[in-house]
Coordinates of C-alpha atoms in Angstrom, one line a residue:
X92 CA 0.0 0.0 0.0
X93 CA 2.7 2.8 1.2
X94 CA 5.6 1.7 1.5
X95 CA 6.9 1.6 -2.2
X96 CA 5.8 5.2 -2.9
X97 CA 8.1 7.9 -2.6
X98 CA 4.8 10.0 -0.5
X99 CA 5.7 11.2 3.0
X100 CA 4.1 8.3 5.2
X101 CA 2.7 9.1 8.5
X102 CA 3.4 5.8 10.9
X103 CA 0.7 5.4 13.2
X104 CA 0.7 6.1 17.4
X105 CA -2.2 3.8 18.2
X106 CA -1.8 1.3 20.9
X107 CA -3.0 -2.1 18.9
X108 CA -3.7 -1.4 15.3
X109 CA -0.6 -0.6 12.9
X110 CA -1.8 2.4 10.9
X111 CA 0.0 4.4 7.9
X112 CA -1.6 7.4 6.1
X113 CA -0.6 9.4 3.3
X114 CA -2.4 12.5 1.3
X115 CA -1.3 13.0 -2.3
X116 CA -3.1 16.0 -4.7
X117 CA -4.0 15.2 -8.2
X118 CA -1.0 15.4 -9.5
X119 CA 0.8 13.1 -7.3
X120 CA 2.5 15.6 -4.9
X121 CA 3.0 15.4 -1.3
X122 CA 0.2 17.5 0.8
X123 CA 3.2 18.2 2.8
X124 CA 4.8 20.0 0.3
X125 CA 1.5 22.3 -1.0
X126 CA 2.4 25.4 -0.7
X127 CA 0.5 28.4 0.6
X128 CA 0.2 31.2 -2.1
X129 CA -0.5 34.7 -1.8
X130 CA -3.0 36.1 -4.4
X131 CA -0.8 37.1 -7.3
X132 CA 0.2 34.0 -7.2
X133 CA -3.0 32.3 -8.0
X134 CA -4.3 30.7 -5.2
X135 CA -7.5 28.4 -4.9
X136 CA -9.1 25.0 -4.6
X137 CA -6.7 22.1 -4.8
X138 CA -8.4 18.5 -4.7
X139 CA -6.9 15.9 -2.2
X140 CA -6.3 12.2 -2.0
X141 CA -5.7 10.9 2.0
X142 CA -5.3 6.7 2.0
X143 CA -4.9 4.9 5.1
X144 CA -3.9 1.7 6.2
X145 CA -4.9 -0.2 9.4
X146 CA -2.9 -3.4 10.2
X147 CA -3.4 -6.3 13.0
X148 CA -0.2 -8.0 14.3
X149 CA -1.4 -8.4 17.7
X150 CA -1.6 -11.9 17.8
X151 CA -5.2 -11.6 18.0
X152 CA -8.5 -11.0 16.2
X153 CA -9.6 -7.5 16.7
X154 CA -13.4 -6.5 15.4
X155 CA -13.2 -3.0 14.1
X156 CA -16.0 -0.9 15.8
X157 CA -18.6 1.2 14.5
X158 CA -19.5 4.5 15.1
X159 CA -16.8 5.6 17.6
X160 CA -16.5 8.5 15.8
X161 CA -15.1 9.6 12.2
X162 CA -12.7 7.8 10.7
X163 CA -10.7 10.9 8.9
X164 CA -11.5 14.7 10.5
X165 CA -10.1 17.5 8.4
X166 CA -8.8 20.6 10.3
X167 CA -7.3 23.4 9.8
X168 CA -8.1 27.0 7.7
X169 CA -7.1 25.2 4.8
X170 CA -10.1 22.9 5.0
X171 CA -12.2 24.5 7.1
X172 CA -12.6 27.9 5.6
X173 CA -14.3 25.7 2.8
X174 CA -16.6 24.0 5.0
X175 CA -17.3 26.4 8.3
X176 CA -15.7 23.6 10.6
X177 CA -13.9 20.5 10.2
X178 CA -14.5 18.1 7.3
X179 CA -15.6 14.4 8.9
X180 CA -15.5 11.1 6.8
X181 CA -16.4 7.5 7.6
X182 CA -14.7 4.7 6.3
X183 CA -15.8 0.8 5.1
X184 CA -15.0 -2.1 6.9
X185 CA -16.3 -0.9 10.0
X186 CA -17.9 -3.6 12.2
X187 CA -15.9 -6.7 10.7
X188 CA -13.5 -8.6 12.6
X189 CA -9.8 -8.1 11.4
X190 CA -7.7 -11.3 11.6
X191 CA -4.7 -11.1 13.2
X192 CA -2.0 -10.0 10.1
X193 CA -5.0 -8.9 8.3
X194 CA -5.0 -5.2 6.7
X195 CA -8.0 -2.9 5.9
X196 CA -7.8 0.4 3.8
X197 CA -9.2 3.1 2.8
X198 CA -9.2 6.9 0.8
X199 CA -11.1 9.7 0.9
X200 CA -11.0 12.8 -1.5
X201 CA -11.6 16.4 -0.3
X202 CA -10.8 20.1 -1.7
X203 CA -8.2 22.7 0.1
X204 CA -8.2 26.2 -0.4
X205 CA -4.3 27.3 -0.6
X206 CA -5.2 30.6 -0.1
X207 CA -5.1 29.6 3.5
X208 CA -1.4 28.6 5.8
X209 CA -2.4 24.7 6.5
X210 CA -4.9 21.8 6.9
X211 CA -4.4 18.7 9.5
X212 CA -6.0 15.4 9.0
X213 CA -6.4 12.7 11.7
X214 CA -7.3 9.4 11.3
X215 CA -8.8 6.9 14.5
X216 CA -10.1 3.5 13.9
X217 CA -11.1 1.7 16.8
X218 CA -10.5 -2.2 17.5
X219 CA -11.6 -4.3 20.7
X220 CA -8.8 -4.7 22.9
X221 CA -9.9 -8.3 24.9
X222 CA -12.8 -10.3 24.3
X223 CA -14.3 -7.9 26.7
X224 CA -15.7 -4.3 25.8
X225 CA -12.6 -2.4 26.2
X226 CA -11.3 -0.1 22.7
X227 CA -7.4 -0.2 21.2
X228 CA -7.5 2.2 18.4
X229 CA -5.2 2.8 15.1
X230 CA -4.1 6.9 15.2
X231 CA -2.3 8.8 12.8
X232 CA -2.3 13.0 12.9
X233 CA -0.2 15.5 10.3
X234 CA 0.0 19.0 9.2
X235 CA 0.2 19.7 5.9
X236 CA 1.1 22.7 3.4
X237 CA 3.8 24.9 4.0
X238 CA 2.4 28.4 5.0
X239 CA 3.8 31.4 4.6
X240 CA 5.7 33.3 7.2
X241 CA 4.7 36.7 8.0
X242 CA 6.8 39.6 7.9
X243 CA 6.3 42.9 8.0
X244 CA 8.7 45.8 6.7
X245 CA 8.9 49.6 6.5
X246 CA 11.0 52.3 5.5
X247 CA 11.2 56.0 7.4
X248 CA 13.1 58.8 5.8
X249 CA 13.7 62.3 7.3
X250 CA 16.1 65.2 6.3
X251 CA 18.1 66.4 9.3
X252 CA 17.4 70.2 8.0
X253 CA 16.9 70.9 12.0
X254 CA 13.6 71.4 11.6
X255 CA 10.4 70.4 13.9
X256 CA 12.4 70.5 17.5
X257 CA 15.3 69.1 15.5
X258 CA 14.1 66.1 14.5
X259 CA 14.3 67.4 10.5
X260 CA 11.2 67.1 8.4
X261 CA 10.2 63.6 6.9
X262 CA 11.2 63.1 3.3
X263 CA 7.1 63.1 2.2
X264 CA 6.7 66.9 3.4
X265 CA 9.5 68.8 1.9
X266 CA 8.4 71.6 -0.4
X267 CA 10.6 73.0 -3.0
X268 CA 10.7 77.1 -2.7
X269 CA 8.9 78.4 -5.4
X270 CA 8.7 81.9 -6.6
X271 CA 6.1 84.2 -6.0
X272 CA 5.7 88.3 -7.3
X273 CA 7.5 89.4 -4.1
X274 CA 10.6 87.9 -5.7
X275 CA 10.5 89.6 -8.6
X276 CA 12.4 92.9 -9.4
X277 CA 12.5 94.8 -12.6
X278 CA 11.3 91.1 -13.9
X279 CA 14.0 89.4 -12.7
X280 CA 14.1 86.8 -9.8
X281 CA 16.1 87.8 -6.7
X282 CA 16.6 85.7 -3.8
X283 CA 14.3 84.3 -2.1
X284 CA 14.2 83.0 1.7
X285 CA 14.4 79.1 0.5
X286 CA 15.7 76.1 2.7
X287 CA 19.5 75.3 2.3
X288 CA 20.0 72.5 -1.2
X289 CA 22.3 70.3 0.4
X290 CA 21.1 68.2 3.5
X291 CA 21.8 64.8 5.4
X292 CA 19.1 62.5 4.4
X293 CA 18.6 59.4 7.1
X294 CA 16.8 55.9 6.3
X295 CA 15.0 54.2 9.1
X296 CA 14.5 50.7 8.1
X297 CA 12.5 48.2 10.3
X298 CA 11.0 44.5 10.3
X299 CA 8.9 42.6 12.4
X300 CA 8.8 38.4 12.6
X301 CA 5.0 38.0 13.0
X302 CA 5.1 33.9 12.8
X303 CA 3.5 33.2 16.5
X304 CA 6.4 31.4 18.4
X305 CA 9.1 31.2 16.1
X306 CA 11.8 32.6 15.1
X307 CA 12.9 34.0 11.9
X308 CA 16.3 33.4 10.1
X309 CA 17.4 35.5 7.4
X310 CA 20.1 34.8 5.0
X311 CA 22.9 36.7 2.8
X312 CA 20.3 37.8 0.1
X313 CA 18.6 40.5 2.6
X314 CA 19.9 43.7 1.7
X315 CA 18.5 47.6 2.5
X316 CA 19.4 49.8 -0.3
X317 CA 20.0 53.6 -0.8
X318 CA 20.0 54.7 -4.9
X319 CA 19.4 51.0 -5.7
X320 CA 23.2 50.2 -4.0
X321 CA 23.9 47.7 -1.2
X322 CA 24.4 50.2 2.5
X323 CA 27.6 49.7 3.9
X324 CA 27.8 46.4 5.9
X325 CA 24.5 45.4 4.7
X326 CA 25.1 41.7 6.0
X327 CA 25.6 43.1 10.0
X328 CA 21.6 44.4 9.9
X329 CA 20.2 41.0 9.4
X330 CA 22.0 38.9 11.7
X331 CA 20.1 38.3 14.4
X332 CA 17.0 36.2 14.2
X333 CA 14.0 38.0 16.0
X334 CA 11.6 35.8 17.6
X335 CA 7.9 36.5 17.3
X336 CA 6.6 40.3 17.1
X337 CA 10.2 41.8 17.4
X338 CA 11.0 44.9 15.9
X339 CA 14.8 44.7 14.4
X340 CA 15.8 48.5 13.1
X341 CA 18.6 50.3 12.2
X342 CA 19.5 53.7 10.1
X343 CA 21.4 54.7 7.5
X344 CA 22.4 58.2 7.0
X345 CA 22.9 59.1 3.1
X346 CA 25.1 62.9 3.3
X347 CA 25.0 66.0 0.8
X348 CA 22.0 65.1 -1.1
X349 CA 20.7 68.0 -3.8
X350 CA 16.9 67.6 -1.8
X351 CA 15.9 70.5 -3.9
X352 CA 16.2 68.5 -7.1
X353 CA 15.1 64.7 -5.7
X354 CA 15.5 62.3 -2.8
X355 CA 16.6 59.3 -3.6
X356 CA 14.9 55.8 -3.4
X357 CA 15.6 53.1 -1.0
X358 CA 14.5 49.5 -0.9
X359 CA 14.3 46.5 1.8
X360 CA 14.7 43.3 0.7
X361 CA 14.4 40.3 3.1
X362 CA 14.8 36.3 2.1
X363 CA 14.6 34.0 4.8
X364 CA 13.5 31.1 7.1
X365 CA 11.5 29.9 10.2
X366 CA 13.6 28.3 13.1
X367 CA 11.7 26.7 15.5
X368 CA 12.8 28.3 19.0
X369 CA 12.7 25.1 20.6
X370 CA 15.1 23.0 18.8
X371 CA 16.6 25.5 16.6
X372 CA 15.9 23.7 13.5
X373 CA 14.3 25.1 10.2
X374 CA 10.6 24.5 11.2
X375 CA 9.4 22.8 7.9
X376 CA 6.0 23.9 8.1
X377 CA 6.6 27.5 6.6
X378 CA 7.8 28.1 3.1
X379 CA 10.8 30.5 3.2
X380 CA 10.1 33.9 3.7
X381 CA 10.4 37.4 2.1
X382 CA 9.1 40.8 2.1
X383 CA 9.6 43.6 -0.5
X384 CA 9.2 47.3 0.6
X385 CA 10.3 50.5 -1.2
X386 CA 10.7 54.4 -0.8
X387 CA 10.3 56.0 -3.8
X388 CA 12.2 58.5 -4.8
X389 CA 10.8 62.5 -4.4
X390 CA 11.1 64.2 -7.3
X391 CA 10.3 67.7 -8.0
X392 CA 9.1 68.3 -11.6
X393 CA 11.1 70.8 -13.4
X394 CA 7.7 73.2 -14.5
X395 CA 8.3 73.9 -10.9
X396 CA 11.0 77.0 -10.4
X397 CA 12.9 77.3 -7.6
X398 CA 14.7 80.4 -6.0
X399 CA 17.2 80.7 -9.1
X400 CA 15.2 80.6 -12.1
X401 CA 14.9 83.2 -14.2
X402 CA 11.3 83.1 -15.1
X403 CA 8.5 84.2 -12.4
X404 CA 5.9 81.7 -12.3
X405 CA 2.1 82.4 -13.4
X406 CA 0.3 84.4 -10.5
X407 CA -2.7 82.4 -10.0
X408 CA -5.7 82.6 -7.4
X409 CA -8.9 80.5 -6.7
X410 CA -12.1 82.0 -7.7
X411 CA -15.1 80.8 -5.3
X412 CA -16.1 78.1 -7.6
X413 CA -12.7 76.2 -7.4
X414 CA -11.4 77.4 -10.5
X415 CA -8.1 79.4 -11.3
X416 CA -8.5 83.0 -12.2
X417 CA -5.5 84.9 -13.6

């Protein structure tokens, strides 16, 4: 039954029957290795196949009981999002006695939505212990899927222009001076009161491990970047492995940037995987993770002059109705 394939089978932990189980999709994979997938990448219904085997090498004939529950229960988001609770099947061959080195099976199809981080399934078939009334059972229990892990990223920028109690203003606020009538004389621009060009530009970039009770591990292909270049000791800033809701953050300071014409970009970049805390192992229910974030860059459009153009802009004010009147 399972033991030629090359499926992940799932010995049994029952205390008289020998039970194996196995789940396979349509196309013959693992469940164990169904991956979890975000939106863009298409996810959906996947149909199911979980087989199990019951054994008896007790040395004894064992009748199978009835109605001692279900055979196979279906838990997890995965299955029950689908189904507003567990998924419960039955199984044939109930109620006949099993010879001693006799074996019984059965499979049961179902649908998943992998949309959603896992599903369990749990199988329990019952078996007299002694000639009396006492119960023995087969038992088998798995997670399947590998879920995503959840991170969560950001990116601050300010420019250190001493501004707001000294704490500079943030990189989404600055206004380029523009020039107004009062700044021109005899039709030519003059100088105007405008905020010094050349300022220190800092990058606060943060994540957060938000797997519950794990811990995340990241490896060599994290990297924050200012202008679309690696910072300086990139690898240092994602060394550590957080555990669960964490906040790791560090700044980068980018000096003399022109912030009247733009501010430049910067990007966070994060690849890697979930330890479990207790044994320090790659927990291989998660698929690896990664996160993507990005500041654009600020540009200011050329139509808008600053202090030093020659040109006065277009005097302009709103009329009641919301329109420009010249």
């Amino acid at each position: 039954f399972l033991g030629a394939s090359a499926i992940n089978t799932v010995s049994g932990s029952g205390d008289c029957l020998t039970t194996s189980t196995r789940c396979v999709t349509d196309d013959g994979k693992d469940c164990r290795w169904i991956k979890q997938l975000r939106g863009y990448e298409k996810c959906g219904l996947e149909s199911i196949t979980i087989s199990s085997q019951w054994c008896n090498f007790t040395g004894k004939d064992r009748t199978i009981y009835e109605d001692q529950g279900p055979a196979l229960k279906i838990t997890g988001p995965a299955a029950t999002s689908l189904n507003n609770g567990p998924l419960t099947y039955s199984a044939d061959g109930l109620g006949r006695v099993l010879r001693n080195g006799e074996c019984d099976e059965e499979q049961w199809e179902a649908t998943i939505n992998t949309c959603k981080p896992f599903f369990n399934y749990e199988v329990n078939i019952f078996a007299s212990k002694t000639e009396s009334k006492q119960q023995c059972r087969g038992y088998n229990y798995a997670r399947q899927m590998k879920s995503i892990c959840a991170v969560d990223s950001n990116i601050g920028c300010m420019v250190l222009d001493g501004k707001n109690g000294g704490e500079g203003t943030p990189c989404k606020e600055v206004q380029r001076c523009l020039i107004t009538e009062d700044d021109i004389v005899n039709g030519v621009s003059r100088q105007c009161t405008c905020p010094e060009c050349i300022q220190d530009v800092r990058y606060d970039f943060e994540y957060t491990n938000l797997t519950r009770d794990q811990n995340l591990r990241l490896d060599p292909w994290s990297s924050a970047k200012i202008r679309w270049q690696k910072v300086q000791n990139n690898k240092d800033y994602f060394s550590t492995e957080p555990p669960f809701r964490r906040r790791q953050r560090f700044s980068v300071t980018e000096s003399n940037v022109d912030v009247c014409n733009l501010i430049p970009a910067a990007s966070l970049s994060l690849v890697g995987y979930v330890i479990d805390r207790n044994t320090n192992k790659l927990n291989e229910d998660f698929r690896y993770c990664n996160t993507y974030n990005v500041f654009q860059r600020v540009n200011f459009p050329p139509s808008h002059p600053n202090c030093l153009d020659p040109q006065p802009r277009r005097s302009a004010r709103v009329a009641r109705d919301g329109s420009d009147e010249d």
